[in-house]
Coordinates of C-alpha atoms (C1' of nucleotides) in Angstrom, one line a residue:
Chain T
M486 CA -71.1 -58.0 69.0
T487 CA -72.2 -55.7 71.4
L488 CA -75.4 -56.0 73.3
S489 CA -78.4 -53.8 73.6
L490 CA -79.7 -54.7 76.4
P491 CA -81.9 -52.9 79.3
P492 CA -80.0 -51.0 81.6
Q493 CA -80.9 -52.9 84.8
A494 CA -79.7 -56.3 83.1
T495 CA -76.7 -57.8 85.0
Q496 CA -73.8 -58.9 82.6
V497 CA -72.1 -62.0 84.4
G498 CA -68.9 -64.0 83.8
L499 CA -70.4 -67.2 82.4
A500 CA -68.2 -70.2 83.7
V501 CA -68.9 -74.1 83.3
D502 CA -67.8 -76.5 85.7
V503 CA -67.3 -80.2 85.1
A504 CA -68.1 -82.9 87.3
A505 CA -65.8 -85.7 85.9
F506 CA -66.3 -89.6 87.2
A507 CA -64.4 -92.8 87.0
I508 CA -63.9 -95.8 88.2
H509 CA -60.4 -97.0 89.9
E510 CA -60.2 -100.5 91.8
G511 CA -63.8 -100.8 92.5
C512 CA -64.4 -97.2 93.7
L513 CA -66.2 -94.2 92.1
H514 CA -63.7 -91.5 91.7
A515 CA -64.4 -87.7 90.8
L516 CA -61.7 -85.8 89.0
L517 CA -60.4 -82.5 90.6
I518 CA -57.5 -79.8 89.9
E519 CA -55.6 -77.9 92.5
R520 CA -56.1 -74.4 91.6
A521 CA -53.2 -72.2 90.5
T522 CA -54.8 -68.8 90.7
L523 CA -56.4 -67.0 93.2
P524 CA -59.1 -67.1 94.5
H525 CA -58.8 -70.5 96.3
L526 CA -55.2 -70.8 95.6
Q527 CA -53.8 -74.1 95.8
T528 CA -57.6 -75.6 96.8
W529 CA -58.7 -78.4 95.0
A530 CA -61.7 -77.8 92.6
L531 CA -63.7 -79.1 89.9
P532 CA -62.4 -78.7 86.5
G533 CA -63.8 -75.7 84.6
G534 CA -63.5 -72.0 83.9
F535 CA -64.7 -69.3 81.9
V536 CA -66.9 -69.6 78.3
H537 CA -64.9 -68.1 75.4
V538 CA -66.5 -65.9 73.1
G539 CA -68.2 -67.6 70.2
E540 CA -67.9 -70.7 72.6
E541 CA -71.0 -73.5 73.2
L542 CA -71.3 -74.2 76.8
H543 CA -70.5 -78.1 76.1
E544 CA -67.5 -77.0 74.1
A545 CA -66.4 -74.7 76.9
A546 CA -66.4 -77.6 79.3
L547 CA -64.8 -80.0 77.0
R548 CA -61.8 -77.5 76.4
E549 CA -61.3 -76.7 80.2
L550 CA -61.6 -80.4 80.9
R551 CA -58.5 -80.9 78.3
D552 CA -56.7 -77.7 79.4
E553 CA -56.4 -78.7 82.9
T554 CA -56.8 -82.3 83.0
S555 CA -55.3 -83.4 79.2
I556 CA -58.1 -85.4 78.6
E557 CA -60.1 -85.4 75.7
L558 CA -63.5 -86.6 76.2
E559 CA -66.1 -87.0 73.5
P560 CA -69.4 -84.9 73.6
R561 CA -71.4 -88.3 74.4
H562 CA -70.1 -88.5 77.8
L563 CA -71.1 -85.3 79.1
E564 CA -74.2 -83.5 80.4
Q565 CA -75.5 -80.3 81.6
F566 CA -77.4 -80.8 84.6
Y567 CA -77.7 -77.8 86.6
T568 CA -76.6 -74.1 86.6
F569 CA -75.3 -72.5 90.2
G570 CA -75.8 -68.6 90.2
A571 CA -76.3 -67.5 93.8
I572 CA -75.0 -64.5 94.2
G573 CA -72.1 -65.0 96.6
R574 CA -70.6 -67.8 95.3
D575 CA -68.0 -65.9 93.6
P576 CA -65.7 -63.6 95.3
R577 CA -64.5 -62.0 92.3
G578 CA -68.6 -61.0 91.4
R579 CA -71.5 -62.5 89.5
I580 CA -70.4 -65.6 88.1
V581 CA -72.9 -68.1 86.8
S582 CA -71.5 -71.6 86.3
V583 CA -73.0 -74.4 84.1
A584 CA -72.5 -77.3 85.9
H585 CA -71.7 -80.4 83.3
L586 CA -71.6 -84.2 84.5
A587 CA -68.5 -86.3 82.8
V588 CA -68.4 -89.9 82.5
L589 CA -64.9 -91.1 81.6
P590 CA -64.4 -93.9 79.7
H591 CA -61.9 -96.8 81.3
G592 CA -58.7 -96.4 81.3
T593 CA -58.3 -92.9 81.5
V594 CA -56.2 -92.4 84.5
H595 CA -53.3 -89.9 83.0
V596 CA -53.9 -86.6 84.2
M597 CA -51.6 -83.6 84.6
G598 CA -52.1 -79.9 85.6
G599 CA -51.9 -77.5 82.6
A600 CA -51.5 -73.7 82.8
T601 CA -54.0 -72.7 85.3
T602 CA -53.8 -76.0 87.4
L603 CA -51.0 -77.0 89.6
H604 CA -52.2 -80.5 89.8
A605 CA -54.7 -82.7 88.8
D606 CA -55.8 -85.9 90.3
W607 CA -58.5 -88.4 91.5
F608 CA -60.4 -88.8 94.3
P609 CA -62.9 -91.0 96.0
A610 CA -66.0 -89.3 94.9
H611 CA -68.1 -90.0 98.1
A612 CA -65.3 -88.6 100.2
P613 CA -63.9 -85.7 98.7
P614 CA -61.6 -83.5 100.1
P615 CA -62.4 -79.6 100.8
L616 CA -63.4 -78.0 97.5
A617 CA -63.3 -74.4 96.2
F618 CA -66.5 -72.0 96.0
D619 CA -69.7 -74.3 96.4
H620 CA -67.8 -77.0 94.4
A621 CA -68.9 -79.3 97.0
V622 CA -72.8 -79.0 96.4
I623 CA -72.2 -79.3 92.8
L624 CA -70.1 -82.7 93.2
G625 CA -72.9 -83.9 95.5
R626 CA -75.5 -83.1 93.1
A627 CA -73.5 -84.7 90.5
I628 CA -73.5 -87.8 92.2
K629 CA -77.1 -87.8 92.7
R630 CA -77.5 -87.2 88.8
L631 CA -74.8 -90.1 88.1
Q632 CA -77.2 -92.3 90.3
L633 CA -80.5 -91.4 88.5
R634 CA -79.0 -92.3 85.2
L635 CA -77.7 -95.8 86.2
E636 CA -81.3 -96.5 86.2
Y637 CA -82.7 -96.0 83.2
A638 CA -79.9 -95.2 80.7
N639 CA -77.2 -97.8 80.6
L640 CA -74.5 -95.3 82.1
A641 CA -72.5 -98.0 83.5
L642 CA -71.2 -99.2 80.3
E643 CA -69.9 -96.1 79.4
F644 CA -67.4 -96.3 82.4
L645 CA -65.9 -100.0 80.7
P646 CA -63.5 -100.7 77.9
E647 CA -65.3 -102.7 75.0
T648 CA -65.5 -105.9 76.5
F649 CA -66.0 -106.8 80.0
T650 CA -67.1 -109.3 82.3
L651 CA -70.2 -109.3 84.5
P652 CA -68.7 -108.8 87.7
E653 CA -66.8 -105.8 86.2
L654 CA -70.0 -104.3 85.4
Q655 CA -71.6 -105.1 88.8
G656 CA -68.4 -103.5 90.2
V657 CA -69.3 -100.0 88.1
H658 CA -73.0 -100.1 89.7
E659 CA -72.0 -101.0 93.1
A660 CA -69.2 -98.0 93.0
I661 CA -71.7 -95.6 91.9
L662 CA -74.5 -96.5 94.5
D663 CA -72.1 -97.0 96.9
K664 CA -74.1 -100.2 97.9
A665 CA -73.7 -104.0 97.5
L666 CA -76.1 -106.1 94.9
D667 CA -77.2 -109.6 94.9
K668 CA -75.0 -111.2 91.7
R669 CA -77.7 -113.5 90.4
N670 CA -80.8 -110.8 90.6
F671 CA -78.0 -108.4 89.0
R672 CA -77.4 -110.8 86.1
K673 CA -81.0 -111.7 85.6
R674 CA -81.8 -108.0 85.4
L675 CA -78.9 -107.0 82.8
L676 CA -79.2 -110.2 80.6
A677 CA -83.3 -109.8 80.7
Q678 CA -82.5 -106.0 79.2
G679 CA -80.8 -107.4 76.1
I680 CA -78.2 -105.0 75.6
L681 CA -75.5 -107.4 76.2
T682 CA -73.9 -109.9 74.0
P683 CA -71.4 -112.6 75.2
S684 CA -68.0 -112.2 72.8
G685 CA -67.6 -115.9 73.3
E686 CA -64.0 -115.4 74.9
R687 CA -63.3 -115.4 78.5
R688 CA -61.0 -113.7 80.5
S689 CA -58.8 -115.6 82.8
G690 CA -57.4 -114.3 86.2
V691 CA -57.4 -115.4 89.6
G692 CA -60.3 -118.0 90.3
R693 CA -62.7 -119.4 87.4
P694 CA -62.7 -117.4 84.0
A695 CA -65.4 -114.9 83.4
Q696 CA -67.0 -114.8 80.3
L697 CA -66.7 -111.6 78.3
Y698 CA -69.3 -109.1 77.1
R699 CA -70.0 -106.2 74.8
R700 CA -73.1 -104.1 74.2
A701 CA -75.5 -105.3 71.9
K702 CA -75.9 -103.6 68.6
G703 CA -78.4 -100.9 68.7
A704 CA -78.2 -100.9 72.3
R705 CA -79.3 -97.5 74.0
T706 CA -76.3 -96.1 76.4
G707 CA -74.6 -93.2 78.2
L708 CA -76.0 -89.8 78.7
L709 CA -79.0 -88.4 77.2
Chain P
M841 CA -68.7 -54.4 91.5
T842 CA -66.1 -54.9 89.0
L843 CA -65.3 -58.3 87.6
S844 CA -61.5 -59.1 87.4
L845 CA -61.8 -61.9 84.7
P846 CA -59.4 -63.3 82.1
P847 CA -59.5 -61.4 78.9
Q848 CA -61.2 -64.1 76.7
A849 CA -64.0 -64.8 79.2
T850 CA -67.4 -64.0 77.6
Q851 CA -69.6 -61.4 79.4
V852 CA -73.1 -62.6 78.4
G853 CA -76.5 -61.7 78.9
L854 CA -78.0 -63.6 81.7
A855 CA -81.9 -64.4 81.6
V856 CA -84.3 -66.2 83.0
D857 CA -87.3 -68.2 81.2
V858 CA -90.5 -69.4 82.9
A859 CA -92.6 -72.1 81.6
A860 CA -95.6 -71.8 84.0
F861 CA -98.6 -74.5 83.8
A862 CA -102.0 -74.6 85.0
I863 CA -104.9 -76.9 84.6
H864 CA -107.9 -74.9 83.3
E865 CA -111.2 -77.2 82.5
G866 CA -109.1 -80.4 82.4
C867 CA -106.4 -79.6 79.9
L868 CA -102.9 -78.4 80.5
H869 CA -102.2 -75.3 79.7
A870 CA -99.2 -72.9 79.3
L871 CA -98.8 -69.3 80.2
L872 CA -97.5 -67.1 77.3
I873 CA -97.0 -63.6 76.8
E874 CA -97.0 -61.4 73.8
R875 CA -93.9 -60.0 73.4
A876 CA -94.0 -55.9 73.2
T877 CA -90.5 -55.3 72.1
L878 CA -88.1 -56.1 69.3
P879 CA -87.1 -58.8 68.6
H880 CA -89.7 -60.9 67.8
L881 CA -92.2 -58.0 68.7
Q882 CA -95.9 -59.3 68.7
T883 CA -94.4 -62.9 68.8
W884 CA -95.9 -65.2 72.1
A885 CA -93.2 -66.2 74.1
L886 CA -92.4 -67.6 77.6
P887 CA -92.5 -64.9 80.2
G888 CA -89.0 -64.1 81.4
G889 CA -86.3 -61.7 80.9
F890 CA -83.1 -60.4 82.0
V891 CA -81.9 -61.2 85.8
H892 CA -81.0 -57.7 87.7
V893 CA -77.7 -56.8 89.6
G894 CA -77.8 -58.4 92.7
E895 CA -80.4 -60.6 92.0
E896 CA -80.9 -64.4 92.4
L897 CA -82.3 -66.4 89.6
H898 CA -85.2 -67.8 91.4
E899 CA -85.9 -64.2 92.6
A900 CA -85.2 -62.8 88.7
A901 CA -87.8 -65.6 87.3
L902 CA -90.5 -64.5 90.0
R903 CA -89.9 -61.2 89.5
E904 CA -90.6 -61.9 85.5
L905 CA -93.6 -63.8 86.4
R906 CA -95.1 -60.7 88.6
D907 CA -94.5 -58.5 86.0
E908 CA -95.6 -59.5 82.7
T909 CA -98.3 -61.5 84.1
S910 CA -99.4 -60.2 87.4
I911 CA -98.9 -63.6 88.9
E912 CA -97.7 -63.8 92.6
L913 CA -96.1 -67.4 92.9
E914 CA -94.2 -68.7 96.2
P915 CA -90.6 -69.9 95.9
R916 CA -91.6 -73.8 96.5
H917 CA -93.4 -74.0 93.1
L918 CA -90.7 -72.8 90.8
E919 CA -87.8 -74.8 89.8
Q920 CA -84.6 -74.7 87.4
F921 CA -84.5 -77.3 85.3
Y922 CA -82.1 -76.6 82.2
T923 CA -79.7 -73.8 80.7
F924 CA -80.0 -73.0 77.3
G925 CA -77.0 -71.1 75.9
A926 CA -76.3 -71.8 72.3
I927 CA -74.8 -69.0 70.7
G928 CA -77.2 -67.9 68.1
R929 CA -80.3 -68.2 70.5
D930 CA -80.8 -64.3 70.9
P931 CA -80.2 -62.0 67.8
R932 CA -78.9 -59.3 70.3
G933 CA -76.2 -61.2 71.1
R934 CA -74.8 -64.2 73.6
I935 CA -77.7 -64.3 76.1
V936 CA -77.9 -67.4 78.6
S937 CA -81.4 -68.6 79.8
V938 CA -81.9 -70.5 83.1
A939 CA -84.9 -71.8 82.2
H940 CA -87.5 -72.8 85.1
L941 CA -90.7 -75.0 85.6
A942 CA -93.6 -73.2 87.6
V943 CA -96.4 -75.0 88.8
L944 CA -99.6 -72.4 89.1
P945 CA -102.1 -73.4 92.3
H946 CA -105.6 -73.7 91.1
G947 CA -107.8 -70.6 90.5
T948 CA -104.7 -68.6 89.1
V949 CA -106.5 -67.5 85.9
H950 CA -106.6 -63.6 85.9
V951 CA -103.3 -63.0 83.5
M952 CA -102.7 -59.2 82.1
G953 CA -99.9 -57.8 80.5
G954 CA -97.5 -55.4 81.5
A955 CA -94.8 -52.8 80.9
T956 CA -92.6 -55.1 77.9
T957 CA -96.0 -57.5 77.3
L958 CA -99.3 -56.9 75.4
H959 CA -101.1 -59.3 76.1
A960 CA -100.7 -62.5 78.6
D961 CA -102.9 -65.8 78.4
W962 CA -103.3 -69.3 78.5
F963 CA -102.8 -72.0 75.4
P964 CA -103.2 -75.8 75.5
A965 CA -99.7 -76.6 76.4
H966 CA -99.6 -79.7 74.2
A967 CA -100.3 -77.5 71.0
P968 CA -98.8 -74.1 71.4
P969 CA -98.7 -71.5 68.8
P970 CA -95.4 -70.4 67.3
L971 CA -93.1 -69.2 70.1
A972 CA -90.0 -66.7 70.0
F973 CA -86.8 -67.4 70.2
D974 CA -86.1 -71.3 71.1
H975 CA -88.9 -70.9 73.5
A976 CA -90.8 -74.0 71.7
V977 CA -87.6 -76.0 72.9
I978 CA -88.0 -74.9 76.1
L979 CA -91.5 -75.4 76.6
G980 CA -91.2 -79.2 75.4
R981 CA -88.4 -79.8 77.5
A982 CA -90.9 -78.3 80.6
I983 CA -93.5 -80.6 79.9
K984 CA -91.3 -83.8 80.0
R985 CA -89.8 -82.5 83.3
L986 CA -93.2 -82.0 84.4
Q987 CA -94.2 -85.8 83.4
L988 CA -91.2 -86.8 85.1
R989 CA -91.8 -84.9 88.5
L990 CA -95.3 -86.4 88.7
E991 CA -94.1 -89.8 89.2
Y992 CA -92.0 -89.4 92.3
A993 CA -92.8 -86.1 93.8
N994 CA -96.7 -85.6 93.8
L995 CA -96.7 -82.6 92.0
A996 CA -100.5 -82.9 91.1
L997 CA -101.4 -81.6 94.5
E998 CA -100.0 -78.2 93.9
F999 CA -102.3 -77.5 91.0
L1000 CA -105.3 -78.1 93.5
P1001 CA -106.9 -76.4 96.2
E1002 CA -106.3 -77.5 99.6
T1003 CA -109.1 -80.2 99.3
F1004 CA -110.2 -81.7 96.2
T1005 CA -111.5 -84.9 95.3
L1006 CA -109.8 -87.8 94.1
P1007 CA -111.5 -87.5 90.4
E1008 CA -110.3 -84.0 90.4
L1009 CA -106.7 -85.4 91.1
Q1010 CA -107.1 -87.8 88.5
G1011 CA -108.1 -85.0 85.8
V1012 CA -105.1 -83.3 86.4
H1013 CA -102.6 -86.3 86.2
E1014 CA -104.6 -86.9 82.9
A1015 CA -104.0 -83.3 81.6
I1016 CA -100.4 -83.5 82.3
L1017 CA -99.7 -87.0 81.2
D1018 CA -102.1 -86.3 78.0
K1019 CA -103.9 -89.8 78.3
A1020 CA -106.6 -91.4 80.3
L1021 CA -106.1 -93.2 83.3
D1022 CA -107.9 -96.1 85.1
K1023 CA -110.2 -94.7 87.8
R1024 CA -109.9 -98.2 90.3
N1025 CA -106.3 -98.3 89.5
F1026 CA -105.8 -94.9 89.9
R1027 CA -107.4 -94.6 93.3
K1028 CA -105.7 -97.6 94.7
R1029 CA -102.0 -96.5 94.1
L1030 CA -102.6 -92.9 95.2
L1031 CA -104.6 -94.0 98.5
A1032 CA -101.7 -96.7 99.2
Q1033 CA -99.3 -93.7 98.9
G1034 CA -101.0 -92.6 102.4
I1035 CA -100.4 -88.9 101.3
L1036 CA -103.9 -87.9 101.6
T1037 CA -106.4 -87.9 104.2
P1038 CA -110.5 -87.8 104.0
S1039 CA -111.6 -84.6 105.2
G1040 CA -114.9 -86.1 105.9
E1041 CA -116.9 -84.1 103.8
R1042 CA -118.3 -84.1 100.8
R1043 CA -119.1 -82.3 97.3
S1044 CA -122.3 -82.2 95.7
G1045 CA -122.5 -81.4 92.3
V1046 CA -124.4 -83.3 89.3
G1047 CA -124.0 -86.9 89.8
R1048 CA -123.0 -88.5 93.1
P1049 CA -121.4 -86.2 95.7
A1050 CA -117.3 -86.8 96.2
Q1051 CA -115.4 -87.4 98.9
L1052 CA -113.3 -84.3 99.6
Y1053 CA -109.6 -85.1 100.6
R1054 CA -106.6 -83.0 101.6
R1055 CA -103.0 -83.8 101.6
A1056 CA -101.9 -85.7 105.1
K1057 CA -99.6 -84.3 107.4
G1058 CA -96.0 -84.5 106.2
A1059 CA -96.6 -85.4 102.9
R1060 CA -93.9 -85.1 100.6
T1061 CA -95.0 -83.1 97.5
G1062 CA -94.5 -80.4 95.0
L1063 CA -91.1 -79.5 93.4
L1064 CA -87.6 -80.2 94.8
Chain L
dG214 C1' -54.6 -133.5 94.0
dG215 C1' -56.1 -130.3 97.0
dG216 C1' -57.3 -126.0 98.2
dA217 C1' -58.2 -121.2 97.1
dT218 C1' -61.0 -117.8 94.8
dA219 C1' -63.9 -116.0 91.7
dA220 C1' -67.8 -117.5 88.2
dG221 C1' -72.0 -119.0 87.4
dT222 C1' -76.9 -120.8 88.5
dG223 C1' -82.8 -121.6 89.8
dT224 C1' -86.8 -121.3 92.6
dA225 C1' -89.9 -119.3 95.8
dT226 C1' -92.1 -115.2 97.6
dC227 C1' -94.1 -110.8 97.4
dC228 C1' -95.5 -106.5 95.4
dA229 C1' -97.2 -103.3 92.3
dT230 C1' -99.4 -102.7 87.9
dG231 C1' -103.0 -103.4 84.7
dA232 C1' -107.2 -104.9 83.0
dC233 C1' -112.0 -105.2 83.9
dA234 C1' -118.2 -104.2 85.2
dC235 C1' -121.3 -103.0 88.0
dC236 C1' -123.6 -100.6 91.8
dT237 C1' -124.5 -96.2 94.8
dT238 C1' -125.7 -91.6 95.3
dC239 C1' -127.7 -87.4 94.2
dA240 C1' -130.2 -84.1 91.2
dC241 C1' -133.5 -83.0 87.9
dT242 C1' -137.3 -83.6 85.2
dT243 C1' -142.1 -85.1 84.5
Chain K
dA468 C1' -142.9 -90.1 94.1
dA469 C1' -140.9 -92.4 90.0
dG470 C1' -137.5 -92.7 86.6
dT471 C1' -133.6 -90.6 84.4
dG472 C1' -129.1 -89.1 83.6
dA473 C1' -124.8 -87.9 85.5
dA474 C1' -120.7 -88.7 88.1
dG475 C1' -118.3 -91.4 92.5
dG476 C1' -117.1 -95.1 94.2
dT477 C1' -115.8 -100.3 94.6
dG478 C1' -112.8 -105.7 94.3
dT479 C1' -110.6 -109.7 91.9
dC480 C1' -107.4 -111.8 89.2
dA481 C1' -103.3 -112.5 86.0
dT482 C1' -99.2 -110.9 85.1
dG483 C1' -94.1 -109.3 85.6
dG484 C1' -90.4 -107.6 87.9
dA485 C1' -87.7 -107.6 92.3
dT486 C1' -86.0 -109.4 96.6
dA487 C1' -84.1 -113.2 99.4
dC488 C1' -81.4 -117.3 99.3
dA489 C1' -77.2 -121.4 98.8
dC490 C1' -74.2 -124.5 96.0
dT491 C1' -71.7 -126.1 92.1
dT492 C1' -68.4 -125.6 88.6
dA493 C1' -63.8 -123.9 86.7
dT494 C1' -59.1 -122.1 87.1
dC495 C1' -54.6 -121.4 89.0
dC496 C1' -51.4 -122.7 92.5
dC497 C1' -48.8 -125.2 95.5

DNA sequence: GGGATAAGTGTATCCATGACACCTTCACTT
DNA sequence: AAGTGAAGGTGTCATGGATACACTTATCCC
């Protein structure tokens, strides 16, 4: 399809970037790839790339994530959060990137490079390596949005398997907020919300076994 | 500048739209223009248009607002809030619009059509006329964002002149939230925030004169 | 059985919010 | 000058949510 647009209108490259998060060993990690192409060859960057013809923005984000990191994500774990379009942000020309926030469920650890990628790996989200383009800014804003969502969506459940213990859930909150929480107040608050139901089982390990919970039927959760 | 992009990458039209709000007669109004071009000729729409070459997103938003409605806005009254890029949203082809929220200071009433515009006028934001493209959706999300910002930025001050009375401020809140507030609780809450200082003067009119306030030095306010 | 480890539990305080009714000040009218 | 209308301004009590804080319980392993 050809556009009939005013002559002064900008034709721009349209891209998506994905700030994908997971919790590993009680610490919030961000998913980064090492670029295999110019510019910024061999620099770490957020997964992302150009939107294809006839492709929706969120589809492009999911595809890039799949191609570059072998992660298959459900659409409900993805949310657009800001668009970066400053003129000098990409040396190839005017490229506008619609940045997305992704929440990766527990167990998503296996990542691998792809055609446009040397490697993919997890890095501590609060202390990432130097990043290509303006991706450090994008990552910072993504973390802020993640913390906001924690408050009034029950985002943390997305990071956990179907059943989980309260200390595990608290660990997720602490990892995202990057600060310690009081155990009793946390339990009180979460249980009062009525979004958790005890599964009846318990999980053994070191110390006293913990009660297992699952999300209650009909509980709102996740991104918007 | 020519882009060297992968062949399957989409070249898209990049546009901005502006949902601009003001309070008139105690009611939240949105600024709309009547289109003078196809598609959607003579349909009401949000001010907006294509980003020019070498122009930043927020500059384009301010320019379109100026060209289509003769309103000169300060950058701090503008905030990008969501990007609309669904495939079928514009019959001319793939056009991605970065939507902006604008808060118009008190007294901004004079609007006029421009080159690409038949008329510009204010409409009740909570009950707009039928709109072109997906602009009804954009407007709805803009109002939601506006209400959110009211809570933890002190957005309402932006709608008022330098000095104002507490009932006026309350009226702004009520217009945006579209519901009545208790006078005493409102005053208590606002004064407790410490962002207002009495100017010492009073404003006469019908009834008892009201104390005039101004924003306190260093008070956080406005959009982000 | 004793120790290490982590889970689980209750109370008192404080602050923010919301419901609620009357008095004060001024302008205008008669 | 007295009365009326119209809007501004003020205080208290009850409630609920958030915070600070320390000990007991259950299991594993030696």
